[in-house]
Coordinates of C-alpha atoms in Angstrom, one line a residue:
X244 CA 4.1 23.7 6.2
X245 CA 1.6 25.6 8.3
X246 CA 0.1 24.1 11.5
X247 CA -3.7 24.5 11.9
X248 CA -4.8 26.0 15.2
X249 CA -5.6 23.4 17.8
X250 CA -9.4 23.5 18.4
X251 CA -9.2 24.2 22.1
X252 CA -5.9 25.9 22.3
X253 CA -3.8 22.9 23.3
X254 CA -0.8 24.1 21.4
X255 CA 1.2 26.8 23.2
X256 CA 4.7 28.1 23.4
X257 CA 5.8 27.1 27.0
X258 CA 9.4 25.9 26.5
X259 CA 9.0 23.5 29.5
X260 CA 6.3 21.6 27.7
X261 CA 6.6 18.1 26.3
X262 CA 5.7 18.2 22.6
X263 CA 3.7 15.5 20.8
X264 CA 3.4 15.7 17.0
X265 CA -0.1 14.9 15.8
X266 CA -0.7 13.8 12.2
X267 CA -4.4 14.3 11.2
X268 CA -6.3 14.7 7.9
X269 CA -8.0 18.0 8.2
X270 CA -8.4 19.1 4.5
X271 CA -9.5 17.3 1.4
X272 CA -8.8 14.9 -0.2
X273 CA -8.4 13.5 3.4
X274 CA -11.4 12.3 5.2
X275 CA -12.0 15.5 7.1
X276 CA -14.7 14.2 9.4
X277 CA -12.5 11.4 10.6
X278 CA -9.7 13.8 11.1
X279 CA -11.9 16.1 13.2
X280 CA -13.0 13.2 15.4
X281 CA -9.4 11.9 15.8
X282 CA -8.2 15.4 16.7
X283 CA -11.0 15.9 19.2
X284 CA -9.9 12.7 21.0
X285 CA -6.2 13.6 21.0
X286 CA -6.9 17.1 22.2
X287 CA -9.3 16.1 24.9
X288 CA -6.8 13.7 26.4
X289 CA -4.0 16.3 26.3
X290 CA -6.3 18.8 28.1
X291 CA -7.1 16.2 30.8
X292 CA -3.5 15.3 31.3
X293 CA -2.6 18.9 31.7
X294 CA -5.6 19.6 34.0
X295 CA -4.3 16.8 36.2
X296 CA -0.8 18.4 36.5
X297 CA 0.8 17.3 33.3
X298 CA 3.8 14.9 33.2
X299 CA 5.8 15.5 36.4
X300 CA 4.6 19.1 36.3
X301 CA 5.3 19.7 32.6
X302 CA 2.3 20.2 30.3
X303 CA 1.8 18.3 27.1
X304 CA 1.8 20.3 23.9
X305 CA 0.0 19.0 20.8
X306 CA 1.7 20.1 17.6
X307 CA -0.8 19.5 14.9
X308 CA 0.1 18.8 11.2
X309 CA -2.5 18.3 8.5
X310 CA -1.7 15.4 6.3
X311 CA -4.6 15.9 3.8
X312 CA -4.3 12.2 3.0
X313 CA -1.0 12.8 1.3
X314 CA 1.8 10.3 2.2
X315 CA 4.6 12.7 1.1
X316 CA 3.1 15.5 3.2
X317 CA 3.0 13.2 6.2
X318 CA 6.6 12.1 5.8
X319 CA 7.7 15.7 5.5
X320 CA 5.7 16.5 8.7
X321 CA 7.6 13.8 10.6
X322 CA 10.9 15.3 9.3
X323 CA 9.8 18.8 10.5
X324 CA 8.5 17.6 13.8
X325 CA 11.7 15.7 14.6
X326 CA 13.8 18.8 14.5
X327 CA 12.0 20.8 17.3
X328 CA 12.4 17.7 19.5
X329 CA 8.9 16.1 19.8
X330 CA 9.0 13.2 22.2
X331 CA 6.8 11.2 19.9
X332 CA 4.4 11.4 16.9
X333 CA 0.8 10.2 17.2
X334 CA -2.3 10.0 15.0
X335 CA -3.2 9.5 11.4
X336 CA -6.3 7.8 9.9
X337 CA -5.4 6.9 6.3
X338 CA -3.4 3.7 6.1
X339 CA -1.2 4.6 3.1
X340 CA -0.4 7.9 4.8
X341 CA 0.4 6.3 8.2
X342 CA 2.7 3.9 6.3
X343 CA 4.7 6.8 5.0
X344 CA 4.8 8.4 8.4
X345 CA 5.9 5.1 10.1
X346 CA 8.7 4.6 7.6
X347 CA 10.0 8.1 8.2
X348 CA 9.7 7.8 12.0
X349 CA 11.6 4.5 11.9
X350 CA 14.4 6.1 9.8
X351 CA 14.7 9.1 12.1
X352 CA 14.4 7.2 15.4
X353 CA 11.1 9.0 16.4
X354 CA 8.5 7.0 18.3
X355 CA 5.2 6.9 16.4
X356 CA 2.0 5.6 18.0
X357 CA -0.5 5.1 15.2
X358 CA -4.1 5.8 16.2
X359 CA -6.4 4.7 13.5
X360 CA -4.7 3.2 10.4
X361 CA -5.0 -0.6 10.1
X362 CA -2.8 -1.8 7.2
X363 CA -0.9 -4.9 8.4
X364 CA 2.3 -3.9 6.7
X365 CA 2.6 -0.5 8.4
X366 CA 6.4 -0.9 8.0
X367 CA 8.4 -2.9 5.5
X368 CA 10.5 -4.5 8.2
X369 CA 9.9 -5.0 11.9
X370 CA 10.6 -1.9 13.9
X371 CA 10.9 -0.9 17.6
X372 CA 9.9 2.7 17.0
X373 CA 6.3 2.2 15.9
X374 CA 3.2 0.9 17.9
X375 CA -0.5 0.9 17.0
X376 CA -3.8 1.3 18.9
X377 CA -6.0 0.3 15.9
X378 CA -6.3 -3.4 15.0
X379 CA -4.5 -4.8 12.1
X380 CA -6.7 -5.0 8.9
X381 CA -6.4 -8.8 8.7
X382 CA -7.9 -9.2 12.2
X383 CA -10.9 -6.9 11.6
X384 CA -11.6 -7.9 8.0
X385 CA -11.5 -11.7 8.9
X386 CA -14.2 -10.9 11.5
X387 CA -16.2 -9.1 8.7
X388 CA -15.8 -12.1 6.4
X389 CA -17.1 -14.4 9.2
X390 CA -20.1 -12.1 9.4
X391 CA -20.8 -12.5 5.7
X392 CA -20.6 -16.3 6.0
X393 CA -23.0 -16.3 8.9
X394 CA -25.4 -14.1 6.9
X395 CA -25.3 -16.7 4.1
X396 CA -23.4 -14.4 1.7
X397 CA -20.8 -16.4 -0.2
X398 CA -20.7 -14.8 -3.7
X399 CA -19.0 -11.5 -2.8
X400 CA -18.3 -8.7 -5.3
X401 CA -16.0 -5.9 -4.3
X402 CA -16.1 -2.5 -6.1
X403 CA -12.5 -1.4 -5.7
X404 CA -10.1 1.4 -6.5
X405 CA -6.3 1.1 -7.0
X406 CA -4.7 1.3 -3.5
X407 CA -2.5 -0.9 -1.4
X408 CA -5.1 -0.7 1.3
X409 CA -8.0 -1.9 -0.8
X410 CA -5.8 -4.6 -2.4
X411 CA -4.8 -5.8 1.0
X412 CA -8.4 -5.9 2.2
X413 CA -9.5 -7.9 -0.9
X414 CA -6.7 -10.4 -0.3
X415 CA -7.7 -10.8 3.3
X416 CA -11.3 -11.5 2.3
X417 CA -10.4 -13.9 -0.5
X418 CA -8.0 -15.8 1.7
X419 CA -10.5 -16.2 4.5
X420 CA -13.6 -16.9 2.4
X421 CA -12.2 -19.3 -0.2
X422 CA -11.6 -22.3 2.1
X423 CA -15.1 -21.8 3.5
X424 CA -16.9 -21.9 0.2
X425 CA -16.9 -18.2 -0.6
X426 CA -15.8 -16.4 -3.7
X427 CA -14.6 -12.8 -4.3
X428 CA -15.1 -11.0 -7.6
X429 CA -13.3 -7.7 -8.2
X430 CA -15.2 -5.0 -10.1
X431 CA -13.4 -1.8 -11.2
X432 CA -15.0 1.2 -9.5
X433 CA -14.5 3.2 -12.6
X434 CA -17.4 1.3 -14.2
X435 CA -20.5 3.4 -14.4
X436 CA -22.9 2.6 -11.6
X437 CA -25.3 1.1 -14.1
X438 CA -22.6 -1.1 -15.6
X439 CA -21.6 -2.2 -12.1
X440 CA -25.2 -3.2 -11.4
X441 CA -25.3 -5.2 -14.6
X442 CA -22.1 -7.0 -13.5
X443 CA -23.6 -7.8 -10.1
X444 CA -26.7 -9.4 -11.8
X445 CA -24.6 -11.3 -14.3
X446 CA -22.4 -12.9 -11.6
X447 CA -25.2 -13.6 -9.2
X448 CA -23.5 -11.7 -6.4
X449 CA -25.1 -11.9 -3.0
X450 CA -23.1 -9.0 -1.5
X451 CA -21.3 -5.9 -2.8
X452 CA -18.5 -4.5 -0.7
X453 CA -17.5 -0.9 -1.2
X454 CA -13.7 -0.7 -1.2
X455 CA -13.8 2.8 -2.5
X456 CA -13.6 6.4 -1.4
X457 CA -16.3 8.6 0.1
X458 CA -18.3 10.4 -1.1
X459 CA -17.1 9.5 -4.6
X460 CA -17.7 6.9 -5.9
X461 CA -19.4 5.3 -2.9
X462 CA -22.5 7.5 -2.8
X463 CA -23.5 7.1 -6.5
X464 CA -22.8 3.3 -6.3
X465 CA -25.1 2.9 -3.3
X466 CA -27.8 5.0 -5.0
X467 CA -27.7 2.9 -8.1
X468 CA -27.8 -0.4 -6.4
X469 CA -30.6 0.7 -4.1
X470 CA -32.5 1.8 -7.1
X471 CA -32.1 -1.4 -9.1
X472 CA -35.0 -3.8 -8.6
X473 CA -32.9 -6.7 -9.8
X474 CA -30.6 -6.2 -6.7
X475 CA -33.3 -5.9 -4.1
X476 CA -31.8 -8.8 -2.1
X477 CA -28.1 -7.9 -2.3
X478 CA -26.3 -6.9 0.8
X479 CA -24.2 -3.7 0.5
X480 CA -21.3 -3.6 2.9
X481 CA -18.5 -1.2 3.7
X482 CA -15.9 -2.9 6.0
X483 CA -13.6 0.2 6.0
X484 CA -16.3 2.1 8.1
X485 CA -17.6 4.8 5.7
X486 CA -21.1 4.7 7.3
X487 CA -19.8 5.5 10.7
X488 CA -19.8 9.2 10.1
X489 CA -22.7 11.6 10.0
X490 CA -21.8 12.9 6.5
X491 CA -22.6 9.4 5.2
X492 CA -26.1 9.6 6.6
X493 CA -26.5 13.2 5.4
X494 CA -25.5 12.2 1.8
X495 CA -27.6 9.0 1.5
X496 CA -30.4 9.3 4.0
X497 CA -32.4 6.0 4.2
X498 CA -30.3 4.5 1.3
X499 CA -27.2 4.6 3.6
X500 CA -28.8 2.5 6.3
X501 CA -28.5 -1.3 6.5
X502 CA -24.9 -1.2 5.2
X503 CA -22.7 -3.2 7.7
X504 CA -19.3 -1.8 8.5
X505 CA -16.5 -2.4 11.0
X506 CA -16.4 -0.4 14.2
X507 CA -13.8 -0.7 17.0
X508 CA -15.9 -0.3 20.2
X509 CA -17.2 -2.7 22.9
X510 CA -20.8 -3.6 23.2
X511 CA -20.9 -1.5 26.3
X512 CA -18.5 1.2 27.3
X513 CA -17.2 1.1 30.9
X514 CA -17.2 4.1 33.2
X515 CA -14.1 5.7 31.7
X516 CA -15.5 5.2 28.1
X517 CA -18.8 6.7 29.1
X518 CA -17.2 9.7 30.7
X519 CA -14.9 10.4 27.8
X520 CA -17.7 9.7 25.3
X521 CA -19.8 12.4 27.0
X522 CA -17.0 14.9 26.9
X523 CA -16.3 14.1 23.2
X524 CA -20.0 14.5 22.3
X525 CA -19.9 18.0 23.9
X526 CA -16.9 18.9 21.8
X527 CA -18.1 17.5 18.5
X528 CA -21.7 18.4 18.8
X529 CA -22.6 14.8 17.8
X530 CA -22.0 11.2 18.9
X531 CA -18.3 10.5 18.9
X532 CA -17.1 7.8 16.4
X533 CA -14.7 5.0 17.4
X534 CA -12.0 7.2 15.8
X535 CA -12.4 9.8 18.5
X536 CA -11.9 7.1 21.2
X537 CA -8.8 6.0 19.4
X538 CA -7.4 9.5 19.7
X539 CA -8.0 9.7 23.4
X540 CA -6.5 6.2 24.0
X541 CA -3.4 7.2 22.0
X542 CA -2.6 10.1 24.3
X543 CA -3.5 8.0 27.4
X544 CA -0.8 5.5 26.4
X545 CA 1.8 8.2 25.6
X546 CA 1.1 10.0 28.9
X547 CA 1.7 6.8 30.9
X548 CA 4.9 6.0 28.9
X549 CA 6.2 9.5 29.5
X550 CA 5.5 9.4 33.2
X551 CA 7.1 6.0 33.6
X552 CA 10.0 6.2 31.2
X553 CA 10.8 9.8 30.6
X554 CA 10.9 11.8 27.3
X555 CA 14.0 10.3 25.8
X556 CA 12.9 8.9 22.4
X557 CA 14.8 5.6 22.7
X558 CA 13.3 5.1 26.2
X559 CA 9.8 5.7 24.8
X560 CA 10.3 3.2 22.0
X561 CA 11.7 0.6 24.4
X562 CA 8.6 0.9 26.6
X563 CA 6.0 -0.4 24.2
X564 CA 6.0 -4.0 25.5
X565 CA 5.8 -2.8 29.1
X566 CA 2.8 -0.5 28.7
X567 CA -0.4 -1.3 30.6
X568 CA -3.1 1.4 30.4
X569 CA -6.8 1.4 31.0
X570 CA -8.2 2.8 27.8
X571 CA -11.8 3.9 26.9
X572 CA -12.4 0.5 25.3
X573 CA -10.5 -1.8 27.6
X574 CA -7.0 -2.5 28.9
X575 CA -4.3 -1.7 26.4
X576 CA -1.1 -3.8 26.1
X577 CA 1.2 -4.2 23.1
X578 CA 2.7 -7.4 21.7
X579 CA 4.2 -8.7 18.6
X580 CA 1.8 -10.3 16.1
X581 CA 2.8 -12.5 13.2
X582 CA 2.8 -10.6 9.9
X583 CA 2.7 -7.2 11.7
X584 CA 6.0 -5.4 12.1
X585 CA 5.0 -2.9 14.7
X586 CA 4.0 -3.2 18.4
X587 CA 0.3 -3.9 18.3
X588 CA -2.6 -3.7 20.8
X589 CA -4.1 -7.2 20.5
X590 CA -6.9 -6.5 20.3
X591 CA -9.3 -3.6 20.5
X592 CA -13.0 -4.8 20.5
X593 CA -14.3 -5.3 17.0
X594 CA -18.0 -5.1 15.9
X595 CA -19.8 -5.3 12.6
X596 CA -22.6 -2.8 12.8
X597 CA -25.0 -0.9 10.6
X598 CA -27.4 2.0 10.7
X599 CA -30.9 0.8 11.6
X600 CA -33.1 1.3 8.5
X601 CA -36.0 2.2 10.8
X602 CA -33.9 4.8 12.6
X603 CA -30.8 5.7 10.6
X604 CA -29.1 7.6 13.5
X605 CA -29.1 4.4 15.6
X606 CA -26.5 1.7 15.2
X607 CA -27.3 -2.1 15.4
X608 CA -24.6 -4.6 16.4
X609 CA -24.8 -7.5 14.0
X610 CA -21.7 -9.4 14.9
X611 CA -18.7 -9.1 17.3
X612 CA -15.3 -10.6 17.4

């Protein structure tokens, strides 16, 4: 498996370096734009650690592996990275891929700090080896369900594809909405966009949630619903965050605005977040997504762990409950959460936002949890 070059040369051959394996989707069918933002955050934080003298004088080395949204490829990457002696593995955006990486890291005794994947059951059984910066899906999606209820949307349809991630999200929504008078109707995303529109009309749905991949089939579904006069009042939502990235706006233009999604940022960034955000914008050539901040926060946590507890893998894993780091989005501490088998930051800020229809490059905060 070949390693893609680090975008700013963070990977080098100094044998005194402390190596961190980084799992990132950089090629299709992975969400390449999310991978690019995640890697920018990881890489910037590594550069800043090294510019400040490294870890007790030793530089961090980011060893990047492209997962391409493939669970088997991610598990193989963890195997490969374990042999050269990485102190820990970080990263990954896709939940089903991160789950495969977490299982392998647990089996091999390699610490894994997951940056962006939210699936609650990241591991089958509780483990000491895995921690996570991103919130659990059940936490964020319940906040999204509360937003729907507050907006008066109780007849919810979900266009969904087969995936443990989408199935888990549907279950969270149904379990939270049902006791509060809401219903969830599942529609197969293999329906033609026209047939899906007919089903929405037949069932009197007041909201359609896109639990599907981007750009296919999300983009044609949005275009069809936006173009159907019968559905002029329906809310289209995307809790998984597809509208966060510029390629969504590029593909859909005005049709992509007004579609609420989950974003893991505070209403206002503090001084650290503002500084890091400015640096990330310069690297990316566009506004950084929350995924880029997740990358930076991940390395900030690992750097503190390595300074305080050394590079022994077992010592790194044992340190999760003792970590206290100021991240770009607030203080980061890990704890055990019911139903989540990994050490979890509880919680990163959660927002429901959309692109302003009057100015699609501007985000509006609709609800916060």
